[in-house]
């Protein structure tokens, strides 16, 4: 079962898994999500942060005979992790690692305690550290929520004196925000391929060439210190499941981790193209004791993210039987591109016959 069927990278993941021989069931909150039609079956579900989400997912897993879940959006990670076990593998790191990553302030403190390089970071409710006051970072500062995905709520400020105004304008309480020194060197998004035995099977750094909220263009790039840092994260924090490290290089070329996504990356397709099939490979290990992956991949493979179209007949489309979205109020979040339906009834998801 693959969630977040409306996210731009998810249809490609669904098609790839089907090509690899998996039967794929897709879920999303939006009946327009294209992945619903590209999976073997599709279902509407409530939002991942609603109380109705977990019961709905549990029922779907039982009715569809699911053996694994690939969750791809942060709001779902902690609740869906509760389904792991009894013949169902949830393709996530261990719950403690997931919880730490979803609170960016907790994560920064844990990384720092483990001796892993991070930008200077503090809670917006606290005064800045003395060394920051004495050395106002030339690259500026980042004010962002402790929780949340992508670039939502992130503000860039040029000087320390501008931080209070950014906090006041954020719409968040000060204790819900962190402030980080902005590291302006090359940025990397790094797939770390690991499963329950804790052994790192591959580390694939991808240098970000263009980012607008999410990575748009990236290229696989060997970098010994980046790879060492990512292995150190697994050694210190024991994810024991797939995760994605976001970091920048400082003026001395040292990696500085500013965020970790405790799930498969939205650039997992680039990892696959370079030679490490992290999603299908770890799925096989989880459900069939498949072989370990190897840390052998091609450098210089460049991802150009684009929209693409898939074509089916009118009869096939009509046969999906897509019903209207649940008749509940639409809830618009401030930085969503459009309102999306929210369901509060675990029985309100509608099965979609898809191909």
Short mmCIF file of C-alpha atoms in Angstrom, two decimals:
data_model
loop_
_atom_site.label_atom_id
_atom_site.label_comp_id
_atom_site.label_asym_id
_atom_site.label_seq_id
_atom_site.Cartn_x
_atom_site.Cartn_y
_atom_site.Cartn_z
CA UNK A 1 0.00 0.00 0.00
CA UNK A 2 1.46 3.35 -1.09
CA UNK A 3 0.08 6.56 0.42
CA UNK A 4 -0.04 10.14 -0.87
CA UNK A 5 -1.05 9.17 -4.40
CA UNK A 6 -1.43 12.83 -5.36
CA UNK A 7 2.16 13.83 -4.63
CA UNK A 8 4.18 14.51 -7.78
CA UNK A 9 6.73 11.66 -7.31
CA UNK A 10 4.24 9.01 -6.12
CA UNK A 11 2.75 7.93 -9.50
CA UNK A 12 6.25 7.08 -10.70
CA UNK A 13 6.85 5.03 -7.54
CA UNK A 14 3.57 3.17 -8.07
CA UNK A 15 4.38 2.36 -11.71
CA UNK A 16 7.90 1.26 -10.79
CA UNK A 17 6.66 -1.09 -8.06
CA UNK A 18 4.11 -2.62 -10.43
CA UNK A 19 6.84 -3.16 -13.01
CA UNK A 20 8.82 -4.94 -10.28
CA UNK A 21 5.95 -7.38 -9.74
CA UNK A 22 4.21 -5.88 -6.72
CA UNK A 23 0.44 -5.50 -6.47
CA UNK A 24 -0.01 -1.87 -5.42
CA UNK A 25 -2.91 -0.24 -3.60
CA UNK A 26 -2.80 3.58 -3.47
CA UNK A 27 -4.43 5.99 -1.03
CA UNK A 28 -5.01 9.73 -0.94
CA UNK A 29 -7.47 12.28 0.44
CA UNK A 30 -8.17 13.73 -3.02
CA UNK A 31 -10.14 11.87 -5.73
CA UNK A 32 -8.09 13.78 -8.33
CA UNK A 33 -4.84 12.14 -7.17
CA UNK A 34 -3.40 10.48 -10.30
CA UNK A 35 -1.77 7.62 -8.43
CA UNK A 36 -5.23 6.28 -7.53
CA UNK A 37 -5.72 5.40 -11.21
CA UNK A 38 -2.24 4.00 -11.81
CA UNK A 39 -2.29 1.50 -8.94
CA UNK A 40 -4.05 -1.87 -9.01
CA UNK A 41 -6.61 -0.34 -6.67
CA UNK A 42 -7.12 3.06 -5.06
CA UNK A 43 -8.90 4.28 -1.95
CA UNK A 44 -9.80 7.64 -0.47
CA UNK A 45 -8.71 8.12 3.15
CA UNK A 46 -9.02 10.87 5.77
CA UNK A 47 -6.13 13.23 6.39
CA UNK A 48 -3.17 11.67 8.13
CA UNK A 49 -3.53 13.98 11.14
CA UNK A 50 -7.21 13.11 11.72
CA UNK A 51 -8.48 10.58 14.26
CA UNK A 52 -10.24 8.71 11.47
CA UNK A 53 -7.04 8.00 9.52
CA UNK A 54 -5.62 5.07 11.48
CA UNK A 55 -8.87 3.04 11.71
CA UNK A 56 -9.43 3.57 7.98
CA UNK A 57 -5.90 2.41 7.11
CA UNK A 58 -6.18 -0.60 9.42
CA UNK A 59 -9.43 -1.66 7.73
CA UNK A 60 -7.99 -1.18 4.24
CA UNK A 61 -4.89 -3.21 5.03
CA UNK A 62 -7.10 -6.05 6.23
CA UNK A 63 -9.53 -5.93 3.30
CA UNK A 64 -6.77 -5.65 0.68
CA UNK A 65 -4.50 -8.23 2.28
CA UNK A 66 -1.62 -5.73 2.45
CA UNK A 67 1.77 -7.02 3.54
CA UNK A 68 3.56 -3.65 3.56
CA UNK A 69 2.83 0.08 3.69
CA UNK A 70 5.00 2.78 2.11
CA UNK A 71 3.95 6.06 3.81
CA UNK A 72 5.24 9.17 2.07
CA UNK A 73 3.91 12.20 3.96
CA UNK A 74 4.96 13.36 7.42
CA UNK A 75 1.48 13.68 8.95
CA UNK A 76 0.92 9.94 8.49
CA UNK A 77 4.20 8.60 9.79
CA UNK A 78 3.56 8.25 13.52
CA UNK A 79 -0.01 6.93 13.28
CA UNK A 80 0.66 4.47 10.45
CA UNK A 81 3.72 3.21 12.30
CA UNK A 82 1.34 1.68 14.85
CA UNK A 83 0.29 -0.87 12.21
CA UNK A 84 3.74 -2.45 12.00
CA UNK A 85 3.73 -6.11 12.98
CA UNK A 86 1.54 -9.21 12.65
CA UNK A 87 2.49 -9.77 9.03
CA UNK A 88 2.41 -6.10 8.03
CA UNK A 89 5.66 -4.18 7.50
CA UNK A 90 5.61 -0.38 7.65
CA UNK A 91 8.51 0.93 5.59
CA UNK A 92 9.72 3.49 8.10
CA UNK A 93 12.53 3.84 10.63
CA UNK A 94 11.86 2.87 14.23
CA UNK A 95 9.21 5.02 16.03
CA UNK A 96 11.68 6.84 18.31
CA UNK A 97 13.74 8.01 15.35
CA UNK A 98 10.61 9.11 13.48
CA UNK A 99 9.41 11.12 16.49
CA UNK A 100 12.78 12.85 16.89
CA UNK A 101 12.95 13.82 13.22
CA UNK A 102 9.44 15.25 13.27
CA UNK A 103 10.51 17.69 16.00
CA UNK A 104 13.38 19.60 14.42
CA UNK A 105 14.57 21.09 17.70
CA UNK A 106 14.77 17.67 19.38
CA UNK A 107 16.59 16.31 16.34
CA UNK A 108 19.19 19.09 16.34
CA UNK A 109 19.91 18.52 20.01
CA UNK A 110 20.32 14.76 19.50
CA UNK A 111 22.62 15.24 16.50
CA UNK A 112 24.72 17.78 18.37
CA UNK A 113 25.04 15.48 21.38
CA UNK A 114 26.26 12.74 19.03
CA UNK A 115 28.95 15.01 17.61
CA UNK A 116 27.29 15.34 14.19
CA UNK A 117 27.65 18.76 12.60
CA UNK A 118 24.58 21.00 12.52
CA UNK A 119 23.97 24.71 11.99
CA UNK A 120 23.86 26.71 15.22
CA UNK A 121 20.27 26.26 16.35
CA UNK A 122 18.10 27.53 19.19
CA UNK A 123 14.45 27.83 20.16
CA UNK A 124 12.85 31.10 19.11
CA UNK A 125 11.52 31.43 22.66
CA UNK A 126 15.10 31.62 24.00
CA UNK A 127 17.72 34.33 23.56
CA UNK A 128 20.34 33.55 20.90
CA UNK A 129 23.54 31.87 22.11
CA UNK A 130 26.39 34.17 23.06
CA UNK A 131 28.60 32.95 20.21
CA UNK A 132 25.87 33.81 17.71
CA UNK A 133 25.50 37.31 19.14
CA UNK A 134 29.25 37.79 18.95
CA UNK A 135 29.43 36.47 15.39
CA UNK A 136 26.31 37.50 13.48
CA UNK A 137 26.25 34.89 10.68
CA UNK A 138 27.07 36.40 7.31
CA UNK A 139 24.67 34.02 5.58
CA UNK A 140 21.73 35.12 7.69
CA UNK A 141 19.30 32.95 9.62
CA UNK A 142 16.36 30.63 9.00
CA UNK A 143 13.23 30.84 11.15
CA UNK A 144 11.04 27.76 10.78
CA UNK A 145 8.47 25.63 12.61
CA UNK A 146 9.73 22.81 14.81
CA UNK A 147 7.32 20.50 12.98
CA UNK A 148 5.98 20.42 9.45
CA UNK A 149 7.21 19.42 6.02
CA UNK A 150 8.86 21.11 3.09
CA UNK A 151 9.35 24.86 3.23
CA UNK A 152 6.04 25.61 4.96
CA UNK A 153 6.37 28.51 7.35
CA UNK A 154 10.10 28.98 6.64
CA UNK A 155 11.43 32.55 6.66
CA UNK A 156 14.91 33.75 5.71
CA UNK A 157 16.29 36.81 7.50
CA UNK A 158 19.51 38.63 6.82
CA UNK A 159 20.55 39.58 10.34
CA UNK A 160 19.98 38.55 13.94
CA UNK A 161 18.15 41.80 14.66
CA UNK A 162 15.44 40.77 12.17
CA UNK A 163 14.61 37.50 13.91
CA UNK A 164 12.07 38.89 16.45
CA UNK A 165 10.00 40.48 13.68
CA UNK A 166 10.03 37.23 11.71
CA UNK A 167 8.86 35.31 14.77
CA UNK A 168 6.08 37.82 15.41
CA UNK A 169 4.92 37.62 11.78
CA UNK A 170 5.04 33.83 11.57
CA UNK A 171 1.64 32.99 13.00
CA UNK A 172 3.31 30.53 15.38
CA UNK A 173 4.12 30.80 19.07
CA UNK A 174 7.79 31.41 19.71
CA UNK A 175 8.20 27.99 21.32
CA UNK A 176 6.88 26.39 18.12
CA UNK A 177 9.75 27.85 16.09
CA UNK A 178 13.48 27.32 15.86
CA UNK A 179 16.16 29.64 14.52
CA UNK A 180 19.09 28.24 12.57
CA UNK A 181 22.23 29.77 11.21
CA UNK A 182 21.92 29.68 7.43
CA UNK A 183 24.67 27.56 5.85
CA UNK A 184 25.09 28.72 2.26
CA UNK A 185 27.36 26.09 0.74
CA UNK A 186 26.23 23.32 -1.65
CA UNK A 187 23.10 21.50 -0.50
CA UNK A 188 22.65 17.72 -0.58
CA UNK A 189 19.67 15.46 -0.15
CA UNK A 190 20.93 12.00 0.77
CA UNK A 191 19.17 8.64 0.64
CA UNK A 192 20.33 6.36 3.46
CA UNK A 193 19.28 2.78 2.75
CA UNK A 194 19.03 0.72 5.92
CA UNK A 195 16.67 -1.85 7.38
CA UNK A 196 16.03 -3.54 10.69
CA UNK A 197 19.44 -5.17 11.11
CA UNK A 198 20.91 -1.66 11.31
CA UNK A 199 23.50 -2.18 8.59
CA UNK A 200 23.79 0.70 6.12
CA UNK A 201 23.37 -0.87 2.68
CA UNK A 202 23.91 2.28 0.62
CA UNK A 203 24.33 6.04 0.97
CA UNK A 204 23.50 8.04 -2.16
CA UNK A 205 24.18 11.81 -1.96
CA UNK A 206 22.38 13.98 -4.47
CA UNK A 207 23.52 17.57 -4.86
CA UNK A 208 20.53 19.90 -5.14
CA UNK A 209 20.75 22.01 -8.28
CA UNK A 210 17.40 23.78 -7.86
CA UNK A 211 14.95 23.71 -4.98
CA UNK A 212 11.55 25.32 -4.75
CA UNK A 213 9.92 23.91 -1.65
CA UNK A 214 11.07 20.46 -2.77
CA UNK A 215 14.04 19.43 -4.88
CA UNK A 216 13.38 20.07 -8.59
CA UNK A 217 16.77 19.21 -10.09
CA UNK A 218 19.54 17.17 -8.50
CA UNK A 219 22.60 15.13 -9.48
CA UNK A 220 24.15 12.08 -7.81
CA UNK A 221 27.53 13.03 -6.39
CA UNK A 222 30.10 11.05 -4.40
CA UNK A 223 31.26 13.00 -1.35
CA UNK A 224 33.21 11.13 1.31
CA UNK A 225 32.39 13.47 4.21
CA UNK A 226 28.69 13.59 3.35
CA UNK A 227 28.58 9.80 3.22
CA UNK A 228 30.50 9.51 6.50
CA UNK A 229 28.11 11.95 8.22
CA UNK A 230 25.04 10.03 7.09
CA UNK A 231 26.47 6.73 8.30
CA UNK A 232 27.19 8.43 11.62
CA UNK A 233 23.50 9.39 11.93
CA UNK A 234 22.50 5.74 11.66
CA UNK A 235 25.22 4.66 14.08
CA UNK A 236 24.24 7.26 16.70
CA UNK A 237 20.45 7.38 16.40
CA UNK A 238 19.64 3.90 15.02
CA UNK A 239 16.97 4.65 12.47
CA UNK A 240 16.95 1.02 11.27
CA UNK A 241 14.77 2.04 8.35
CA UNK A 242 14.99 4.30 5.28
CA UNK A 243 15.66 7.97 5.84
CA UNK A 244 16.74 11.05 3.94
CA UNK A 245 19.30 13.56 5.25
CA UNK A 246 19.26 17.20 4.17
CA UNK A 247 22.50 19.07 4.71
CA UNK A 248 24.70 21.88 3.43
CA UNK A 249 28.47 22.26 3.33
CA UNK A 250 29.87 25.12 5.39
CA UNK A 251 32.71 27.45 4.34
CA UNK A 252 35.26 24.76 5.29
CA UNK A 253 33.41 22.08 3.31
CA UNK A 254 32.06 20.33 6.41
CA UNK A 255 28.55 18.83 6.28
CA UNK A 256 25.96 20.54 8.46
CA UNK A 257 22.70 18.57 8.82
CA UNK A 258 19.66 20.84 9.02
CA UNK A 259 16.83 18.31 8.64
CA UNK A 260 16.12 14.58 8.33
CA UNK A 261 13.03 13.07 6.70
CA UNK A 262 12.28 9.72 8.40
CA UNK A 263 10.90 8.09 5.24
CA UNK A 264 11.80 7.53 1.61
CA UNK A 265 12.87 10.74 -0.11
CA UNK A 266 10.84 12.49 -2.79
CA UNK A 267 14.01 12.00 -4.89
CA UNK A 268 13.99 8.20 -4.44
CA UNK A 269 13.49 7.85 -8.20
CA UNK A 270 16.93 9.41 -8.70
CA UNK A 271 18.43 6.89 -6.27
CA UNK A 272 16.85 4.13 -8.35
CA UNK A 273 18.10 5.63 -11.62
CA UNK A 274 21.63 5.73 -10.21
CA UNK A 275 21.54 2.01 -9.43
CA UNK A 276 20.13 1.56 -5.89
CA UNK A 277 16.47 0.49 -5.94
CA UNK A 278 15.82 1.51 -2.35
CA UNK A 279 12.01 1.21 -2.33
CA UNK A 280 11.59 -2.14 -4.10
CA UNK A 281 14.79 -3.51 -2.56
CA UNK A 282 13.79 -2.80 1.04
CA UNK A 283 10.24 -4.01 0.35
CA UNK A 284 11.63 -7.36 -0.77
CA UNK A 285 13.75 -7.57 2.38
CA UNK A 286 10.75 -6.75 4.55
CA UNK A 287 8.27 -9.19 3.03
CA UNK A 288 10.33 -11.97 1.41
CA UNK A 289 13.78 -11.81 3.08
CA UNK A 290 15.16 -10.54 -0.22
CA UNK A 291 18.85 -9.82 -0.80
CA UNK A 292 20.65 -6.81 0.63
CA UNK A 293 21.37 -3.92 -1.70
CA UNK A 294 24.90 -2.85 -2.52
CA UNK A 295 26.46 0.58 -2.29
CA UNK A 296 27.28 0.66 -6.00
CA UNK A 297 25.79 3.47 -8.02
CA UNK A 298 26.55 5.90 -10.83
CA UNK A 299 27.71 9.43 -10.21
CA UNK A 300 26.49 12.28 -12.40
CA UNK A 301 22.93 11.01 -12.96
CA UNK A 302 20.78 14.13 -13.07
CA UNK A 303 17.09 14.31 -12.22
CA UNK A 304 14.86 16.72 -14.14
CA UNK A 305 11.51 16.73 -12.37
CA UNK A 306 8.60 17.18 -14.75
CA UNK A 307 4.90 16.53 -15.15
CA UNK A 308 3.98 13.61 -17.38
CA UNK A 309 0.76 12.10 -18.71
CA UNK A 310 -0.51 8.53 -18.73
CA UNK A 311 -3.23 7.42 -21.15
CA UNK A 312 -6.04 4.91 -20.67
CA UNK A 313 -9.30 4.37 -22.52
CA UNK A 314 -12.52 6.14 -21.58
CA UNK A 315 -14.00 2.76 -20.68
CA UNK A 316 -11.12 2.00 -18.35
CA UNK A 317 -11.44 5.39 -16.69
CA UNK A 318 -15.20 5.00 -16.25
CA UNK A 319 -14.72 1.52 -14.79
CA UNK A 320 -12.81 2.97 -11.85
CA UNK A 321 -16.14 3.96 -10.34
CA UNK A 322 -14.80 7.03 -8.61
CA UNK A 323 -17.50 8.49 -6.36
CA UNK A 324 -17.61 12.13 -5.23
CA UNK A 325 -15.32 13.14 -2.41
CA UNK A 326 -16.81 12.82 1.09
CA UNK A 327 -19.36 15.56 1.67
CA UNK A 328 -17.57 17.37 4.47
CA UNK A 329 -16.30 20.96 4.59
CA UNK A 330 -13.16 21.78 2.67
CA UNK A 331 -10.32 22.94 4.90
CA UNK A 332 -7.82 25.30 3.28
CA UNK A 333 -4.39 25.38 4.87
CA UNK A 334 -2.57 28.66 4.43
CA UNK A 335 0.21 27.36 2.22
CA UNK A 336 -1.62 24.59 0.34
CA UNK A 337 -1.99 25.35 -3.37
CA UNK A 338 -5.71 24.53 -3.15
CA UNK A 339 -8.25 23.36 -0.59
CA UNK A 340 -8.35 19.59 -0.13
CA UNK A 341 -11.23 17.45 1.19
CA UNK A 342 -11.07 16.38 4.80
CA UNK A 343 -12.89 13.30 6.02
CA UNK A 344 -13.81 12.59 9.61
CA UNK A 345 -15.59 9.28 8.95
CA UNK A 346 -13.36 6.19 8.74
CA UNK A 347 -15.98 4.55 6.53
CA UNK A 348 -16.14 7.42 4.05
CA UNK A 349 -13.22 6.38 1.85
CA UNK A 350 -14.35 5.16 -1.54
CA UNK A 351 -12.67 2.26 -3.33
CA UNK A 352 -11.50 3.04 -6.85
CA UNK A 353 -10.93 0.35 -9.46
CA UNK A 354 -7.65 1.37 -11.07
CA UNK A 355 -5.00 0.18 -13.47
#
